[in-house]
PDB file of C-alpha atoms in Angstrom:
ATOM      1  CA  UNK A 145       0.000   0.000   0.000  1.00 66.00           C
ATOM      2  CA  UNK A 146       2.878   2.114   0.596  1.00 67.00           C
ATOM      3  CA  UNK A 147       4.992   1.613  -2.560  1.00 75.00           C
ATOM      4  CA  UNK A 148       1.836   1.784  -4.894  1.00 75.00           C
ATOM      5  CA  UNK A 149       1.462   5.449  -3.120  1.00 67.00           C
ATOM      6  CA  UNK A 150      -1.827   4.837  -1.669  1.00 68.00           C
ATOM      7  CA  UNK A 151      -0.760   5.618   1.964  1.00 65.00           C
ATOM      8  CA  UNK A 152       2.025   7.896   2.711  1.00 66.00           C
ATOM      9  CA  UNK A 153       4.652   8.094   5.527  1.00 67.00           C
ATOM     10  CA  UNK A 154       5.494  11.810   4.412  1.00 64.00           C
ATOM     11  CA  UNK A 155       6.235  13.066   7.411  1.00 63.00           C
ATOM     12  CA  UNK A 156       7.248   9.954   9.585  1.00 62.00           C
ATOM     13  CA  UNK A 157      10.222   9.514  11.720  1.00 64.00           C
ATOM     14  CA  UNK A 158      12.618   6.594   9.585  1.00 70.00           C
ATOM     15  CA  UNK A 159      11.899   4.315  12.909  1.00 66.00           C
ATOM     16  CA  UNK A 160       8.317   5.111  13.252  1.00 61.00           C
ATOM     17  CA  UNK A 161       5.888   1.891  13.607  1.00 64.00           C
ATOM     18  CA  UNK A 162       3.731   1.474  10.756  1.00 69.00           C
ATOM     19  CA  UNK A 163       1.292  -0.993  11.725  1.00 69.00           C
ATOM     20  CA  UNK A 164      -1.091  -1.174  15.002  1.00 76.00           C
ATOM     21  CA  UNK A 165      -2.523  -4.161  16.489  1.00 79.00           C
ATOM     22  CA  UNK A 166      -6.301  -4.182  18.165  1.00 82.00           C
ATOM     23  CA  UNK A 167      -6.648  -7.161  20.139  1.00 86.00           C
ATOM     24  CA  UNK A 168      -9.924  -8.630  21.417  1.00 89.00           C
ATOM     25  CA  UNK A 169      -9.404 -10.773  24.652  1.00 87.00           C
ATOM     26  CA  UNK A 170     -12.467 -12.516  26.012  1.00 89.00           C
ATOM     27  CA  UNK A 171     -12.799 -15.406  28.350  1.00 88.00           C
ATOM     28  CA  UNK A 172     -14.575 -18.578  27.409  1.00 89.00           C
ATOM     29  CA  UNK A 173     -16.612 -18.430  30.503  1.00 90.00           C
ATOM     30  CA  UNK A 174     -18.523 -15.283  29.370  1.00 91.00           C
ATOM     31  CA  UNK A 175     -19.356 -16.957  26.157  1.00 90.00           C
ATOM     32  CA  UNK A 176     -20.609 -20.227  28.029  1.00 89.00           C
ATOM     33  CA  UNK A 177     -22.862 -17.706  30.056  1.00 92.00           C
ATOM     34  CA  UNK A 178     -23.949 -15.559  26.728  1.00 94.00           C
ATOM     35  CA  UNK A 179     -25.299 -18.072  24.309  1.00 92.00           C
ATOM     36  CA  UNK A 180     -22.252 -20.526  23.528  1.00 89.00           C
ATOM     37  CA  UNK A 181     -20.700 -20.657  20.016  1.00 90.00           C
ATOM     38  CA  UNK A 182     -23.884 -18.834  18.096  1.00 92.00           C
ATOM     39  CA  UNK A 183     -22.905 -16.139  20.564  1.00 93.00           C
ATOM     40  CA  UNK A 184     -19.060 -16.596  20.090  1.00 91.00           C
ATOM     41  CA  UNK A 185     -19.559 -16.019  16.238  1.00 91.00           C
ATOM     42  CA  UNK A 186     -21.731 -12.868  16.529  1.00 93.00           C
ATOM     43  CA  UNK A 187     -19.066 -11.272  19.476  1.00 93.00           C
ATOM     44  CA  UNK A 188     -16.664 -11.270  17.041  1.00 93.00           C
ATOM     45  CA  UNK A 189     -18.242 -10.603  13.750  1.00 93.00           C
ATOM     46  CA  UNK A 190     -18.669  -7.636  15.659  1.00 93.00           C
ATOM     47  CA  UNK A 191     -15.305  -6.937  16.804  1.00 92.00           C
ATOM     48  CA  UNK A 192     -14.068  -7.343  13.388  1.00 94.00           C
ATOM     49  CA  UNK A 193     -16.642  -5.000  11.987  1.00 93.00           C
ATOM     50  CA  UNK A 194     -15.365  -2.753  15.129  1.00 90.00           C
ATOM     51  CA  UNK A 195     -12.082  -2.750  13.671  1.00 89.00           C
ATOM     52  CA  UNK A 196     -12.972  -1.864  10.081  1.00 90.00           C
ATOM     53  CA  UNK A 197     -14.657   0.632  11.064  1.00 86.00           C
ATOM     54  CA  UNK A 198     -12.712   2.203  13.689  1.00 79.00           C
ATOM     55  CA  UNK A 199      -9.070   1.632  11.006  1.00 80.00           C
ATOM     56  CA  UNK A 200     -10.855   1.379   7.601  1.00 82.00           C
ATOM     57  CA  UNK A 201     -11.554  -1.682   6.160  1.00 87.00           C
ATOM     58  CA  UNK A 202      -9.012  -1.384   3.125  1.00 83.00           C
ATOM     59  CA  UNK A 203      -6.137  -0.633   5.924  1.00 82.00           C
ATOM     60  CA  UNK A 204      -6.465  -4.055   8.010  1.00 88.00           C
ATOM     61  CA  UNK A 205      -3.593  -6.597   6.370  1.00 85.00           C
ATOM     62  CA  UNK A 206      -4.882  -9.330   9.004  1.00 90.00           C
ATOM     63  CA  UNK A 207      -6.905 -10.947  11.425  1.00 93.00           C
ATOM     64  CA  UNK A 208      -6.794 -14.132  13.182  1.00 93.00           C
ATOM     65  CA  UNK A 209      -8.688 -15.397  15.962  1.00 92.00           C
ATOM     66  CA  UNK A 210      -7.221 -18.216  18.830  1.00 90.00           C
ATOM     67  CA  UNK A 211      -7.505 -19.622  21.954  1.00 86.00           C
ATOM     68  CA  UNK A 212      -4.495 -20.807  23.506  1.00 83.00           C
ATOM     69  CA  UNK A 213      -4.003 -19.339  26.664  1.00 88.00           C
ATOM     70  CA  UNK A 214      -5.930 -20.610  30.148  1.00 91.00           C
ATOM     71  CA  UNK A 215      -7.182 -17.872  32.612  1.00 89.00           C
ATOM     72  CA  UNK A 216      -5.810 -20.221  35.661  1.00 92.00           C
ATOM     73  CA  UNK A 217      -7.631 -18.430  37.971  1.00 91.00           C
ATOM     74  CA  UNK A 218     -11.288 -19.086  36.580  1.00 89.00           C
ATOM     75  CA  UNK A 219     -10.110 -22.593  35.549  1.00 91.00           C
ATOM     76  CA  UNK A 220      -9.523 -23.507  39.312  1.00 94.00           C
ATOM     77  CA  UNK A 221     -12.491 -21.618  40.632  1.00 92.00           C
ATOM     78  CA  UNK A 222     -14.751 -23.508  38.342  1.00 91.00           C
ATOM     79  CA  UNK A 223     -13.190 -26.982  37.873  1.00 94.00           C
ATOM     80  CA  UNK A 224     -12.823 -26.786  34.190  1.00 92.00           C
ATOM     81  CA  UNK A 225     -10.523 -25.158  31.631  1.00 92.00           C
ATOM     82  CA  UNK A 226     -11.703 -21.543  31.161  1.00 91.00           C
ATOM     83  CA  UNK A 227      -9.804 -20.508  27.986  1.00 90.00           C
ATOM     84  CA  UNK A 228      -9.068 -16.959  26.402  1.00 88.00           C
ATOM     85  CA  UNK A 229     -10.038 -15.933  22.987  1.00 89.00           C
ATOM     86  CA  UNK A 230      -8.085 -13.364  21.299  1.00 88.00           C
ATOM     87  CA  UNK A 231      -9.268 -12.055  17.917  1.00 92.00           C
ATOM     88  CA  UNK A 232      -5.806  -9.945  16.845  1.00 92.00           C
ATOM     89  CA  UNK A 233      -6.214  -7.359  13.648  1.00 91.00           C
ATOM     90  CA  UNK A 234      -3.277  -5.779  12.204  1.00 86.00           C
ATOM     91  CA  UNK A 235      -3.694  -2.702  10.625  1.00 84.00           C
ATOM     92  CA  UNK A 236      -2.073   0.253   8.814  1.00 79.00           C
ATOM     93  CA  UNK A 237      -3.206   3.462  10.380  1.00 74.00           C
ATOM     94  CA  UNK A 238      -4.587   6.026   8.267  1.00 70.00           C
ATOM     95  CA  UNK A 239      -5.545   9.959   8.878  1.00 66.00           C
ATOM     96  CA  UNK A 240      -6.299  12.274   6.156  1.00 70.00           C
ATOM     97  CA  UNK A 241      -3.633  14.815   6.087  1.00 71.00           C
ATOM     98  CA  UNK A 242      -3.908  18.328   4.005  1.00 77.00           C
ATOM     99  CA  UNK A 243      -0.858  19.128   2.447  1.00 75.00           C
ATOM    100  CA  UNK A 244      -0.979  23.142   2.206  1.00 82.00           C
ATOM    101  CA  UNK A 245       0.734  25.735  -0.371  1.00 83.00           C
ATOM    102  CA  UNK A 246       4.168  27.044   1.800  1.00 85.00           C
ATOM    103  CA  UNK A 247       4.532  30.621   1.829  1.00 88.00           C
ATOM    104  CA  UNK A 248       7.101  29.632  -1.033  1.00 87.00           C
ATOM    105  CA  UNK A 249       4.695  28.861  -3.236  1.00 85.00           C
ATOM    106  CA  UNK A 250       5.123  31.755  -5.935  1.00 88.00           C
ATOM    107  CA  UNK A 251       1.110  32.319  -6.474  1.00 89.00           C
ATOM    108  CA  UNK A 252       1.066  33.936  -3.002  1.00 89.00           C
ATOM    109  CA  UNK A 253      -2.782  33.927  -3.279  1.00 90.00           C
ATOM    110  CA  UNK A 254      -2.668  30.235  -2.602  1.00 87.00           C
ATOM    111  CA  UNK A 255      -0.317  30.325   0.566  1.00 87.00           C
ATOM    112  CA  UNK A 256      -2.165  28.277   3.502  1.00 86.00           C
ATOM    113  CA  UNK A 257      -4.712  26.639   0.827  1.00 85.00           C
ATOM    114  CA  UNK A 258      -5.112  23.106   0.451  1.00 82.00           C
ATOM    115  CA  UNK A 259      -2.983  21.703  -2.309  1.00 77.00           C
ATOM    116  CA  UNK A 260      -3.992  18.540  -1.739  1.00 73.00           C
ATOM    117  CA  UNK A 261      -5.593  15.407   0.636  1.00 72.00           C
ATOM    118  CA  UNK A 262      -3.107  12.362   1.119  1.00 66.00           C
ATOM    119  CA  UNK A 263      -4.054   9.145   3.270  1.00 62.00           C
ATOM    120  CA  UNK A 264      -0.957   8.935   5.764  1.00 59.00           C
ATOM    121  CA  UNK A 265       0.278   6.531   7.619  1.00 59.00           C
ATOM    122  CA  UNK A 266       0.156   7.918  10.796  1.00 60.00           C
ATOM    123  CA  UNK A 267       2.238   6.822  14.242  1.00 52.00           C
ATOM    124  CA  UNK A 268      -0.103   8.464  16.525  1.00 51.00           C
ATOM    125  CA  UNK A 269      -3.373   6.833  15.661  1.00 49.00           C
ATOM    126  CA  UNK A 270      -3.880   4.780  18.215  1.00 50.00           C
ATOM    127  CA  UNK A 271      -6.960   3.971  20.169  1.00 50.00           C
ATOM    128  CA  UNK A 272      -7.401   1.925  23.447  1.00 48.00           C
ATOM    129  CA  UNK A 273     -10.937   0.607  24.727  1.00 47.00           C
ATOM    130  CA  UNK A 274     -11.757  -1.479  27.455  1.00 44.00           C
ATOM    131  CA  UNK A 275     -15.093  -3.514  27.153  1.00 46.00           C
ATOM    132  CA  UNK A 276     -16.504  -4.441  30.822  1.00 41.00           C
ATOM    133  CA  UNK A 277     -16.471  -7.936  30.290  1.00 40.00           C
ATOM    134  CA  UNK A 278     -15.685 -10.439  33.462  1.00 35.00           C
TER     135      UNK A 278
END
């Protein structure tokens, strides 16, 4: 996406991470107590869609969902493996950014106009929620 010019990193520090990660981490337990698998599927569906929306759906390179960690804690209070799901989704992060005329621009009726709208990748995109789930 960046060599075929459709994102930018105009602007970016030469170490500057390019990618972001959203990561969806829900116990099995609250799915056994929601509606079991049926409600499994829909949680994440809508996580996913969560993520398109939130990065842009043409931005996301990846997404894979997996349990393979046990919450040890709920697994010995309930006498049977409780299991964490984690639906990870890479992403480039993308702001519009106006690139405007410099006052060396020699038309000096266009200084501080918009030249033009690029899709950047930008570094300080990030976002953080926390969903009150047990």
């Amino acid at each position: 996406m960046i060599k075929s010019g459709q994102i930018s990193t105009r602007g970016l520090k030469a170490n500057a991470k390019i990618y972001n990660e959203l990561v969806f981490d829900v116990n099995s337990l609250y799915f056994e107590e929601n509606g079991g698998y049926e409600f499994a599927k829909k949680f994440y569906e809508k996580a996913y869609n969560f993520a398109e929306q939130e990065m842009g759906s043409e931005n996301i390179l990846s997404a894979v969902l997996h349990a393979d960690e046990i919450n040890t804690a709920l697994t010995e209070e309930f006498g049977k493996e409780i299991y964490h799901y984690h639906l990870h989704v890479i992403a480039i992060p993308v702001v519009k950014k106006e690139i405007k005329y410099s006052k060396r621009c020699k038309d000096k009726s266009l200084v501080g106009k918009t030249k033009e709208i690029i899709n950047n990748s930008s570094s300080k995109k990030y976002i953080i929620y926390f969903f009150g789930v047990k």
